[in-house]
PDB file of C-alpha atoms in Angstrom:
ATOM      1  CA  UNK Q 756     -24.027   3.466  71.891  1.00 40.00           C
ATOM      2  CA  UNK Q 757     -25.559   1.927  68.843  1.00 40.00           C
ATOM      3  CA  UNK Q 758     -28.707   4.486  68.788  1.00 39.00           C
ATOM      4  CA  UNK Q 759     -25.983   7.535  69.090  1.00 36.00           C
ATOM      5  CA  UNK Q 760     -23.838   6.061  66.151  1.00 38.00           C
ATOM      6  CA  UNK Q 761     -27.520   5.808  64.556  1.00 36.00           C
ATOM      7  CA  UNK Q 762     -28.258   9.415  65.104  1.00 39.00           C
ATOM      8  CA  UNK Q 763     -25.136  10.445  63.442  1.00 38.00           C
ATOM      9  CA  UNK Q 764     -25.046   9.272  60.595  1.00 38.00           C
ATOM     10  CA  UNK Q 765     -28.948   9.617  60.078  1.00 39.00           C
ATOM     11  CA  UNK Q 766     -27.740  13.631  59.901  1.00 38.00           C
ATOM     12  CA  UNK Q 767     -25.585  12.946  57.230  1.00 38.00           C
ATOM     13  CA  UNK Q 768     -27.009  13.438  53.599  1.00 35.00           C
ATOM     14  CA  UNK Q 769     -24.365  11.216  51.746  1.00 33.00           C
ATOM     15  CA  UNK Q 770     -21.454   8.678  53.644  1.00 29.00           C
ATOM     16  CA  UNK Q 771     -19.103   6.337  52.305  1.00 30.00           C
ATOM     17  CA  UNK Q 772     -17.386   3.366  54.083  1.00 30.00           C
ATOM     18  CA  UNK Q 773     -13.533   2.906  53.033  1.00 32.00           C
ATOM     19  CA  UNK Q 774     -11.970  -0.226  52.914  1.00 36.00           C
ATOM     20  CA  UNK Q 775      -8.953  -0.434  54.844  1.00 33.00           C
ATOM     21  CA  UNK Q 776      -6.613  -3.129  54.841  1.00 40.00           C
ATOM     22  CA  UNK Q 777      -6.581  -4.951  58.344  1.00 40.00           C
ATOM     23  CA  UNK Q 778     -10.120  -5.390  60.396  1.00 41.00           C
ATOM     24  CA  UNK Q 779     -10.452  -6.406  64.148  1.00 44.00           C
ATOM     25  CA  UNK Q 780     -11.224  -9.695  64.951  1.00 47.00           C
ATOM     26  CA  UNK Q 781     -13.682 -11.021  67.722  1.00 49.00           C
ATOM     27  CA  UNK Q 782     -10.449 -10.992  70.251  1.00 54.00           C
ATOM     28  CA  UNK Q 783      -9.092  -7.335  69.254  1.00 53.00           C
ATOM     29  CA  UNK Q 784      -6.417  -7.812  67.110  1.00 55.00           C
ATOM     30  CA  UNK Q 785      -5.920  -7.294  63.149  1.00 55.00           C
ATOM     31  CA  UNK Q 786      -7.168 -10.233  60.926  1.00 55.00           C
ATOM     32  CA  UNK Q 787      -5.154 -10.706  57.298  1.00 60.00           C
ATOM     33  CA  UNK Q 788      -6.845  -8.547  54.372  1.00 56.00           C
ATOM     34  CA  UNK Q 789      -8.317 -11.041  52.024  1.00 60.00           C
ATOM     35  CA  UNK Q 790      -9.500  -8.344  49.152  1.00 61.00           C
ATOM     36  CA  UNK Q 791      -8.610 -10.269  46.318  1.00 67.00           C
ATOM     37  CA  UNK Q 792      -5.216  -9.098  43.465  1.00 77.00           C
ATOM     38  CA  UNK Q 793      -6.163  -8.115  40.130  1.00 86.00           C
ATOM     39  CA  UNK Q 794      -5.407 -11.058  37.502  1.00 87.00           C
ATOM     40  CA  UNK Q 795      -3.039  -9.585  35.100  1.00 86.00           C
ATOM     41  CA  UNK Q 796      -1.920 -12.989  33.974  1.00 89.00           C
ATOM     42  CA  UNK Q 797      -3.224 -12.357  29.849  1.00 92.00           C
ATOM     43  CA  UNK Q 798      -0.238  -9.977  29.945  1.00 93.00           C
ATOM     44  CA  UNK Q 799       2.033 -12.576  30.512  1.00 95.00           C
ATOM     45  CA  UNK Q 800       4.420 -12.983  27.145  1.00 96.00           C
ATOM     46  CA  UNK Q 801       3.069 -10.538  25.376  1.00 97.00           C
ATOM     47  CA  UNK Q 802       4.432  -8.654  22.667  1.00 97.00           C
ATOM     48  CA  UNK Q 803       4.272  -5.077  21.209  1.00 98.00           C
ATOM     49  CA  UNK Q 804       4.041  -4.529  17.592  1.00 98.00           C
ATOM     50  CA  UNK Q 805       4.192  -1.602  15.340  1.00 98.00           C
ATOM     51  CA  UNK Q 806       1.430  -1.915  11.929  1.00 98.00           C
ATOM     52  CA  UNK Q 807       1.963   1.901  10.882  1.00 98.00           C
ATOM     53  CA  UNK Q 808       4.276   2.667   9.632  1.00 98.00           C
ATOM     54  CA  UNK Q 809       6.871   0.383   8.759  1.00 98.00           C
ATOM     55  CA  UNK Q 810      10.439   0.662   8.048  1.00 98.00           C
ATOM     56  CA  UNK Q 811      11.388   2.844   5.153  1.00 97.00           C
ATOM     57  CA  UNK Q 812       8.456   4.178   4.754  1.00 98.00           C
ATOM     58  CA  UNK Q 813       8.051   7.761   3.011  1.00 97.00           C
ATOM     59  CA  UNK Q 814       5.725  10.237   5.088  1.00 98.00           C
ATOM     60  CA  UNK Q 815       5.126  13.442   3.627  1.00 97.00           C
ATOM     61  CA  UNK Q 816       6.020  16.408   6.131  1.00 97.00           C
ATOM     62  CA  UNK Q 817       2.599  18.405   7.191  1.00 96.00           C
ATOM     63  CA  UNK Q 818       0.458  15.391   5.941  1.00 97.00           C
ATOM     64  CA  UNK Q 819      -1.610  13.412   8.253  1.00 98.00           C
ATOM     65  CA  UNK Q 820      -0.396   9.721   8.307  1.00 98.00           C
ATOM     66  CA  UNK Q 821      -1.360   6.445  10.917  1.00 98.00           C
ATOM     67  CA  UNK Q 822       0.606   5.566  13.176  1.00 98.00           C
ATOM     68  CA  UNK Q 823      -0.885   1.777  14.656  1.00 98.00           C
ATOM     69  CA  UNK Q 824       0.926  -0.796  17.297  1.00 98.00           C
ATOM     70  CA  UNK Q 825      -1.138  -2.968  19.038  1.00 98.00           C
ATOM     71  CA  UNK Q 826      -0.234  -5.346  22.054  1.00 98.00           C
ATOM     72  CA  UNK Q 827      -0.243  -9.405  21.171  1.00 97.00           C
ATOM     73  CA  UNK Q 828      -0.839 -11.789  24.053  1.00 96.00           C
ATOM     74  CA  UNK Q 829       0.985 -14.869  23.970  1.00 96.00           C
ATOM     75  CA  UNK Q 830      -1.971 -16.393  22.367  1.00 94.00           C
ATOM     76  CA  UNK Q 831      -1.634 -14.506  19.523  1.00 95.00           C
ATOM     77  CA  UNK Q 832      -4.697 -12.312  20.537  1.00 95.00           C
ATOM     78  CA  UNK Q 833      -5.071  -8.784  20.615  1.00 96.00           C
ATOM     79  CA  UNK Q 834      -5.397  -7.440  24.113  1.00 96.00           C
ATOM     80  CA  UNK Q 835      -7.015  -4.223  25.304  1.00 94.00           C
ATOM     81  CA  UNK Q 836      -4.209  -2.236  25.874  1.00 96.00           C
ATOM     82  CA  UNK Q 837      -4.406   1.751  24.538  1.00 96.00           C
ATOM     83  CA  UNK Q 838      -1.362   3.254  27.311  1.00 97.00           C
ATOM     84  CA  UNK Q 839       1.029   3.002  24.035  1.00 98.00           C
ATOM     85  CA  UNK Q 840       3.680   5.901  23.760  1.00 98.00           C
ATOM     86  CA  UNK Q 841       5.414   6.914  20.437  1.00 98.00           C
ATOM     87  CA  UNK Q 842       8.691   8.760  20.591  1.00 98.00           C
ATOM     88  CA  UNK Q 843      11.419   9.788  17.855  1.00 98.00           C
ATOM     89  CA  UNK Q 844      15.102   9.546  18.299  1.00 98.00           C
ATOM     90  CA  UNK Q 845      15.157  12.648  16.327  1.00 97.00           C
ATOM     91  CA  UNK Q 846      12.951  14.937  17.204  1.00 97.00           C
ATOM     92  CA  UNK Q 847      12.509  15.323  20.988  1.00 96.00           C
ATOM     93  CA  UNK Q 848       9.090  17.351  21.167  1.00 96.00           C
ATOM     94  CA  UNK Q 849       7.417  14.758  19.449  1.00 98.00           C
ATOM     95  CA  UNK Q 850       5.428  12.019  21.270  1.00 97.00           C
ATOM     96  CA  UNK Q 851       2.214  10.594  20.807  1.00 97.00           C
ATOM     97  CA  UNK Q 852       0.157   8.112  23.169  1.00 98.00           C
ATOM     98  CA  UNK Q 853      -1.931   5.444  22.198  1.00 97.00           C
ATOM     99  CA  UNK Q 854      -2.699   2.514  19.829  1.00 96.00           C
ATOM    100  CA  UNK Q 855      -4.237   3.620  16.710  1.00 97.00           C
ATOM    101  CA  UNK Q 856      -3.658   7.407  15.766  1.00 97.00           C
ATOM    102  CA  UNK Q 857      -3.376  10.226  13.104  1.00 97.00           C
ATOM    103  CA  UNK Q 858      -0.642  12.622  13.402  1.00 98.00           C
ATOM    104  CA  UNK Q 859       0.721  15.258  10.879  1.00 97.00           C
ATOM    105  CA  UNK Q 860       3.398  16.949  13.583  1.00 97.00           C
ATOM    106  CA  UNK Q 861       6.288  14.498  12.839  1.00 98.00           C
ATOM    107  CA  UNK Q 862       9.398  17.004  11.694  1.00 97.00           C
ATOM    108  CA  UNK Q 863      11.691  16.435   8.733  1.00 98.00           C
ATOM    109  CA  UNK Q 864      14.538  13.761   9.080  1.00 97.00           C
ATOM    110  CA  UNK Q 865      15.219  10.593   9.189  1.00 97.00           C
ATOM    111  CA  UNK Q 866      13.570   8.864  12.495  1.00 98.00           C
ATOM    112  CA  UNK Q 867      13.790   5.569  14.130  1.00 98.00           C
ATOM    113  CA  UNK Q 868      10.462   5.919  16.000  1.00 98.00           C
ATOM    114  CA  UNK Q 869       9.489   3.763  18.908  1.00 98.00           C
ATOM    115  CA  UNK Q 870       6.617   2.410  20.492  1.00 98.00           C
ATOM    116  CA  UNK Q 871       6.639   1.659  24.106  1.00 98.00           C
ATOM    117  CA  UNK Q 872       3.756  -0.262  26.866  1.00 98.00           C
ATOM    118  CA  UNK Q 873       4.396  -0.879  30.728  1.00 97.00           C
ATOM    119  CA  UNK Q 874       1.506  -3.014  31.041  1.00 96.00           C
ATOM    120  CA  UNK Q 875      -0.097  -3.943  34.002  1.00 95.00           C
ATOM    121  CA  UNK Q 876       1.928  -6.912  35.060  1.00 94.00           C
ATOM    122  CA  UNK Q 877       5.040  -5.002  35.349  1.00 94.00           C
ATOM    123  CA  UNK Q 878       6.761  -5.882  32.270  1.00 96.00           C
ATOM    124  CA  UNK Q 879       7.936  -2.863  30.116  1.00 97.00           C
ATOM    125  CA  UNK Q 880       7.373  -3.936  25.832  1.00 98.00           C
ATOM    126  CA  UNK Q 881       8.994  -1.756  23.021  1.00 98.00           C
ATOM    127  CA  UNK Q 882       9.354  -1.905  19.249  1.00 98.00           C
ATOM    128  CA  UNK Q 883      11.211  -0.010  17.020  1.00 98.00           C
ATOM    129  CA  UNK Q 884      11.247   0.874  13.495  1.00 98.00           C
ATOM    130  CA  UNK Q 885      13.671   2.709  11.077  1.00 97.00           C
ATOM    131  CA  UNK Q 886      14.196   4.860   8.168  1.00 97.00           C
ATOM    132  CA  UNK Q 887      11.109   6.793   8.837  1.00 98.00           C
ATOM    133  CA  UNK Q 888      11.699   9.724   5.966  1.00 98.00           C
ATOM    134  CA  UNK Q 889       9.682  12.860   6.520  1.00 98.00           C
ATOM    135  CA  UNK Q 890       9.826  15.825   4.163  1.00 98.00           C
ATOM    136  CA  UNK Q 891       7.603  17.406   1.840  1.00 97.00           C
ATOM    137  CA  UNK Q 892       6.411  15.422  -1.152  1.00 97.00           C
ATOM    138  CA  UNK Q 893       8.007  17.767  -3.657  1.00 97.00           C
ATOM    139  CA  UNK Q 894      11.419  17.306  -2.357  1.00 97.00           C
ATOM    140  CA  UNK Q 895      13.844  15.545  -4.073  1.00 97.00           C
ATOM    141  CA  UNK Q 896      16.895  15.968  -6.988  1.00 98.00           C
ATOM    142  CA  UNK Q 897      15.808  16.389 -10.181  1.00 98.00           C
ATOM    143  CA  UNK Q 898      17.305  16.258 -13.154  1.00 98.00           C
ATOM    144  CA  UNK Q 899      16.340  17.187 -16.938  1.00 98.00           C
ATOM    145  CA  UNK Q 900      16.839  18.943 -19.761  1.00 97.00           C
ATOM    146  CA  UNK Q 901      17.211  22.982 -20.530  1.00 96.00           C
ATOM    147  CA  UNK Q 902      16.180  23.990 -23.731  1.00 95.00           C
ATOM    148  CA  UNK Q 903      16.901  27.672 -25.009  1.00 94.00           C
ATOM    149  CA  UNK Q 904      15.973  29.664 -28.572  1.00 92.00           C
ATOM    150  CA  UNK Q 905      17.712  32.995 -29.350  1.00 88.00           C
ATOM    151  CA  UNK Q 906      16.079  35.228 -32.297  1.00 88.00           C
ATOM    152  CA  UNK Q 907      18.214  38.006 -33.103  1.00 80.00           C
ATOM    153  CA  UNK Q 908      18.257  40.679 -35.551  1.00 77.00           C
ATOM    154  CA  UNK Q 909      20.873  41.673 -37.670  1.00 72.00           C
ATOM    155  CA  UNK Q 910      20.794  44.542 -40.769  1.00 73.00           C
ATOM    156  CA  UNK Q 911      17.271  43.804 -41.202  1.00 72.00           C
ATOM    157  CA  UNK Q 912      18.180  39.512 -41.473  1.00 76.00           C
ATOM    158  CA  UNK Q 913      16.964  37.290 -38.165  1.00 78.00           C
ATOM    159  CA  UNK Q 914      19.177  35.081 -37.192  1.00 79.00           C
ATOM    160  CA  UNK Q 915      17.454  32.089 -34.965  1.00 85.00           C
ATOM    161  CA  UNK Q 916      19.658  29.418 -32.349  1.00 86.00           C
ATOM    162  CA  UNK Q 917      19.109  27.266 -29.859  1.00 86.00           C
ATOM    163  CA  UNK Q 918      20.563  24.987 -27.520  1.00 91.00           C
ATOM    164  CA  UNK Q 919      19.901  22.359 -25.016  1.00 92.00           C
ATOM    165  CA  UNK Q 920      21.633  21.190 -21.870  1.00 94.00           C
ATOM    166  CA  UNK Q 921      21.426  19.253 -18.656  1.00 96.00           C
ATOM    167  CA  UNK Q 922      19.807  20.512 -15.629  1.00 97.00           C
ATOM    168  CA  UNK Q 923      20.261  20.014 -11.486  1.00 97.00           C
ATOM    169  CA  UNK Q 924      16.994  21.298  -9.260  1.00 97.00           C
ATOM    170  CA  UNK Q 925      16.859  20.551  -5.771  1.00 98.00           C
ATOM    171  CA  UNK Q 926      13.749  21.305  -3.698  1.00 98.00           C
ATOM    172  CA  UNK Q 927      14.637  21.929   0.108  1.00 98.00           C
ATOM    173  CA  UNK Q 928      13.607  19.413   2.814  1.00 97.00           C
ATOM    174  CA  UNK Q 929       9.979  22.121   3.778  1.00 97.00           C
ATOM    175  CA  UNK Q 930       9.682  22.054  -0.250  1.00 97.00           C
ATOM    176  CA  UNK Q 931       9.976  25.788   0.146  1.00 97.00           C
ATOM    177  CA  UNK Q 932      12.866  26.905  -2.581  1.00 98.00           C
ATOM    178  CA  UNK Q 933      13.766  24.877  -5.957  1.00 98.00           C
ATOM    179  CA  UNK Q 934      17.688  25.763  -6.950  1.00 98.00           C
ATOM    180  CA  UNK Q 935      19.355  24.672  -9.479  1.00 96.00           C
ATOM    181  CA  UNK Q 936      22.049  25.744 -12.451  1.00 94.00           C
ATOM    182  CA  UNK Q 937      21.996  24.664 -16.165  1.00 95.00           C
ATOM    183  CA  UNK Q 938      23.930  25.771 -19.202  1.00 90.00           C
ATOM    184  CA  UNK Q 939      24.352  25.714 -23.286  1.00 89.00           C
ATOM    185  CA  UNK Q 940      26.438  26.347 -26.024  1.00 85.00           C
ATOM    186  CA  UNK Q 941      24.831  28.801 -28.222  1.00 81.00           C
ATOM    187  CA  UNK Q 942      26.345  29.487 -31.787  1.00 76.00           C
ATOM    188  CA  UNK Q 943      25.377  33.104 -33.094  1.00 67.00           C
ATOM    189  CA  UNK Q 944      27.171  34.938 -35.716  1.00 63.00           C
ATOM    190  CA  UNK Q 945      29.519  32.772 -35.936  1.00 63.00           C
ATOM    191  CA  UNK Q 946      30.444  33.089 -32.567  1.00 69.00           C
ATOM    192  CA  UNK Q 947      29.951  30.625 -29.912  1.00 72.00           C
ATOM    193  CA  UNK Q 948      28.337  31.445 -26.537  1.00 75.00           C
ATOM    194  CA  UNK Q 949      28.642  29.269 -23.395  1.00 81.00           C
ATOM    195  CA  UNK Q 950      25.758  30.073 -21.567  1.00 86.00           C
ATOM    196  CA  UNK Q 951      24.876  29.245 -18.163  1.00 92.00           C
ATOM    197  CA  UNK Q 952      21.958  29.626 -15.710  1.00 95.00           C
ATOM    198  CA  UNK Q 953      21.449  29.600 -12.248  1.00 96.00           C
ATOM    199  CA  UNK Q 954      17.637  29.249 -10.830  1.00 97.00           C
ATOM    200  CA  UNK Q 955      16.669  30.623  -7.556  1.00 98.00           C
ATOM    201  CA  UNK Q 956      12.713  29.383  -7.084  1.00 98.00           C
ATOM    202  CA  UNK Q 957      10.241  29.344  -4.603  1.00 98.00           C
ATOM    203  CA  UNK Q 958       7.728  26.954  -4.404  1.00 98.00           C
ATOM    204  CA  UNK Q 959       4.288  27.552  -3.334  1.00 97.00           C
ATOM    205  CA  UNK Q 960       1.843  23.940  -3.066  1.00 95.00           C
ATOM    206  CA  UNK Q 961       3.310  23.386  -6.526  1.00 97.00           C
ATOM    207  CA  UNK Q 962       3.294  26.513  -8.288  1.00 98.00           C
ATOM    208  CA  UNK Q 963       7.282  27.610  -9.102  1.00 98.00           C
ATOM    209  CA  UNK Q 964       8.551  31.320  -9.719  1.00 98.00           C
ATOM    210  CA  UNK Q 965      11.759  33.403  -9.537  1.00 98.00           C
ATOM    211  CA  UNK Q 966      14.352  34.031 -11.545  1.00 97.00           C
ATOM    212  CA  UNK Q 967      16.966  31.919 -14.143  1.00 97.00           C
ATOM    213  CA  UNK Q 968      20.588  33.984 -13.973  1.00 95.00           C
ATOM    214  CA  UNK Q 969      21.669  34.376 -17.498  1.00 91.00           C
ATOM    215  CA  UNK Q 970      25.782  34.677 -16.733  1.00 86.00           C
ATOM    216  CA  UNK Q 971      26.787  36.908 -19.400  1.00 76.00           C
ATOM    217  CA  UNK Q 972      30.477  36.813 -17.855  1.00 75.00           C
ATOM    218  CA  UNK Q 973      30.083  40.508 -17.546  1.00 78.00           C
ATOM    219  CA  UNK Q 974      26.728  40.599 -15.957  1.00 83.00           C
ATOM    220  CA  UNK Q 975      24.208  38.449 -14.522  1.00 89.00           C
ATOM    221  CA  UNK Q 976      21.111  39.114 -16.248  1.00 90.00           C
ATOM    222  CA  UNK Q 977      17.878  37.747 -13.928  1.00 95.00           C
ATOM    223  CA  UNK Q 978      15.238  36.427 -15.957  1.00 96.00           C
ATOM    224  CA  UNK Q 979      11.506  36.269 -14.812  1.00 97.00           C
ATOM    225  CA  UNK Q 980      10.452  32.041 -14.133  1.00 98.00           C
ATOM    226  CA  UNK Q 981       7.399  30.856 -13.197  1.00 98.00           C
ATOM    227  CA  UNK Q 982       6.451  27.260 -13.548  1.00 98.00           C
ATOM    228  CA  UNK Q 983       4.871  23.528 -11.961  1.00 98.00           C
ATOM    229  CA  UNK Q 984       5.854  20.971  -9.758  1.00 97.00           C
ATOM    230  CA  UNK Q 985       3.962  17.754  -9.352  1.00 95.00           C
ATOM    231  CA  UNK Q 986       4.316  15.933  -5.546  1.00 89.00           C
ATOM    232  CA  UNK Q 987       4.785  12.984  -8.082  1.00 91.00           C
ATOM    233  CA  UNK Q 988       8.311  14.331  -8.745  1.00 95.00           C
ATOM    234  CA  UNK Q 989       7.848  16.404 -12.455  1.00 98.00           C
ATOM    235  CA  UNK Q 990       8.914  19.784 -12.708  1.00 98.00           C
ATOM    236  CA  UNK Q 991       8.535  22.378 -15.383  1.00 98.00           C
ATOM    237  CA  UNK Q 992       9.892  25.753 -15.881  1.00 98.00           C
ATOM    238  CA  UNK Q 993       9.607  28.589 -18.776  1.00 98.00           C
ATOM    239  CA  UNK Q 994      11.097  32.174 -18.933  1.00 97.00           C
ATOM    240  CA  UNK Q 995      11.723  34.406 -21.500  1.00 96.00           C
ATOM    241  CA  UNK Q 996      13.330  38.011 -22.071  1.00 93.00           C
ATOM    242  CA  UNK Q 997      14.759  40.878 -24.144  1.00 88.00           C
ATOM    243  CA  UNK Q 998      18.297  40.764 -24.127  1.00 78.00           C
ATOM    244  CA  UNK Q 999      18.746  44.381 -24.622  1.00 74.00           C
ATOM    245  CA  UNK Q1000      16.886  45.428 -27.456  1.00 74.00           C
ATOM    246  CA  UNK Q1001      19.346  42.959 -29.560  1.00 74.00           C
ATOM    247  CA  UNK Q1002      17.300  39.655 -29.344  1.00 81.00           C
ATOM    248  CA  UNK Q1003      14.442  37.649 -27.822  1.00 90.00           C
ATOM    249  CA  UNK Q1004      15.560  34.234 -25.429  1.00 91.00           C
ATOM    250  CA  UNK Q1005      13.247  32.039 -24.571  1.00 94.00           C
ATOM    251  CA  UNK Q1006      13.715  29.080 -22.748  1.00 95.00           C
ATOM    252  CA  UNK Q1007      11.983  25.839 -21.297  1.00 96.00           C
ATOM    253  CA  UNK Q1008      12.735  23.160 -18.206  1.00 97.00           C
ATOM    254  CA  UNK Q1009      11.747  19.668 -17.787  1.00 97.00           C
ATOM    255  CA  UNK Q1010      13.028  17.483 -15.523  1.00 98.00           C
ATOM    256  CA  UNK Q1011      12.136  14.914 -13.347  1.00 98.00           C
ATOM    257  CA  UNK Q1012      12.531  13.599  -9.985  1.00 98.00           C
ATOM    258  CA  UNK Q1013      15.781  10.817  -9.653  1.00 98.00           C
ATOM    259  CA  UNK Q1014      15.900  11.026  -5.572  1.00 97.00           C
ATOM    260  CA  UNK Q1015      14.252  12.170  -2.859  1.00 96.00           C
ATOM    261  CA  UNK Q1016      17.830  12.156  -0.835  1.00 95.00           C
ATOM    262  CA  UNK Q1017      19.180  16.020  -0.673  1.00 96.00           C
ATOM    263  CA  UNK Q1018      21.632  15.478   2.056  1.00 92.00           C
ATOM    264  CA  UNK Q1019      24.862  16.386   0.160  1.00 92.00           C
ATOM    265  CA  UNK Q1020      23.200  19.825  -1.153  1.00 90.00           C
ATOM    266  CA  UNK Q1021      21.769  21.145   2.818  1.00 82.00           C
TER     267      UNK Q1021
END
């Protein structure tokens, strides 16, 4: 029997011998598998921890930012544990796996992100974190001042006014459209004009244009804008137009960012 066995295998290029998990002992019957258990006792009392971000933090929407949590055994050592999975409470296709990452996929919102580890031993570790704001860098309110001249002519004699007033842009949560209205009181010829302005901007990687809408009660009269906007929260604006063959208008923005917070204008 023990040449045929012999034989056999001798035709065989390649074999492998699989453990099983009960052997016959010298009387027949199955003997007690003695293969020893893995040790996962370092994973006793550990704890998860999320690095990056943290709490509050400001990540700017299409940017790449870290994302870092690590697994702390009770010794206060870092074990070797990479199975970490990142989800948002907000935005459901959004889940990342491991311990130290880049990620720029992370949509706008506010998230509460959370790390979770089923390690080896059977317990299940998670950590959360809040506040998480994602939008693009130039979002925000922004406030400042509008400042207008008027040169008119008048049998042959120019006449020159200005004004200034306060000013309200909002850039949407992508940091695709600035809006936004303003308004002065010009005096001309004795007569005094309330002027007001409504901008309707697009913003491309900083660079601002559209129109301010000169309300002339009668008629809205769009005027060409083009200006900047810095992700460090300063805008500027300029336009400038004929009104008509009677008069030149020119006018100027600045304003700067007071919040990034543009819930009460979506």
């Amino acid at each position: 029997m023990s040449i045929l066995l012999l034989s056999m295998f001798a035709c065989e290029g390649e074999y492998k011998i699989r453990e099983t998990d009960t052997a016959l002992g010298s009387d027949g019957g199955d003997t007690e598998d003695t293969t020893p258990e893995e040790d996962y006792s370092e994973f006793d009392g550990a704890s998860l921890v999320i690095h990056e971000p943290a709490s509050g933090d400001f990540l700017p929407y299409g940017e790449t930012a870290s994302f870092s949590a690590e697994v702390i055994g009770a010794d206060g050592n870092t074990l070797d544990f990479d199975d970490i999975v990142w989800t948002s409470d907000i935005d459901d296709a959004w889940t990342l796996t491991g311990r130290d990452l880049s990620d720029d996929s992370l949509d706008v919102g506010t998230h509460a992100l959370t790390a979770e580890a089923s390690l080896p031993n059977g317990d299940r570790l998670a950590y959360t974190i809040g506040g998480v704001l994602v939008q693009s860098a130039y979002t925000g309110v922004y406030t400042g001042t509008l400042t207008v001249d008027v040169a008119a002519d008048y049998n042959g004699t120019t006449y020159a006014a200005g004004c200034s007033g306060a000013i309200t842009l909002v850039v949407d949560v992508y940091g695709e459209t600035a809006t936004g209205d303003a308004g002065c009181l010009i005096s001309l010829f004795g007569y005094d004009l309330d002027t007001t302005y409504v901008f309707d901007l697009e913003n491309d990687d900083g660079s601002l244009s559209g129109t301010a809408g000169l309300d002339l009660s009668f008629y809205t009269l769009d005027i060409d804008t083009t200006g900047d906007i810095s992700d460090d929260g300063v805008a500027t604006l300029s336009f400038a137009t004929d009104i008509y063959g009677y008069g030149d208008l020119t006018g100027e923005v600045e304003a700067t960012r007071v919040s990034r917070d543009v819930s009460e204008y979506e």
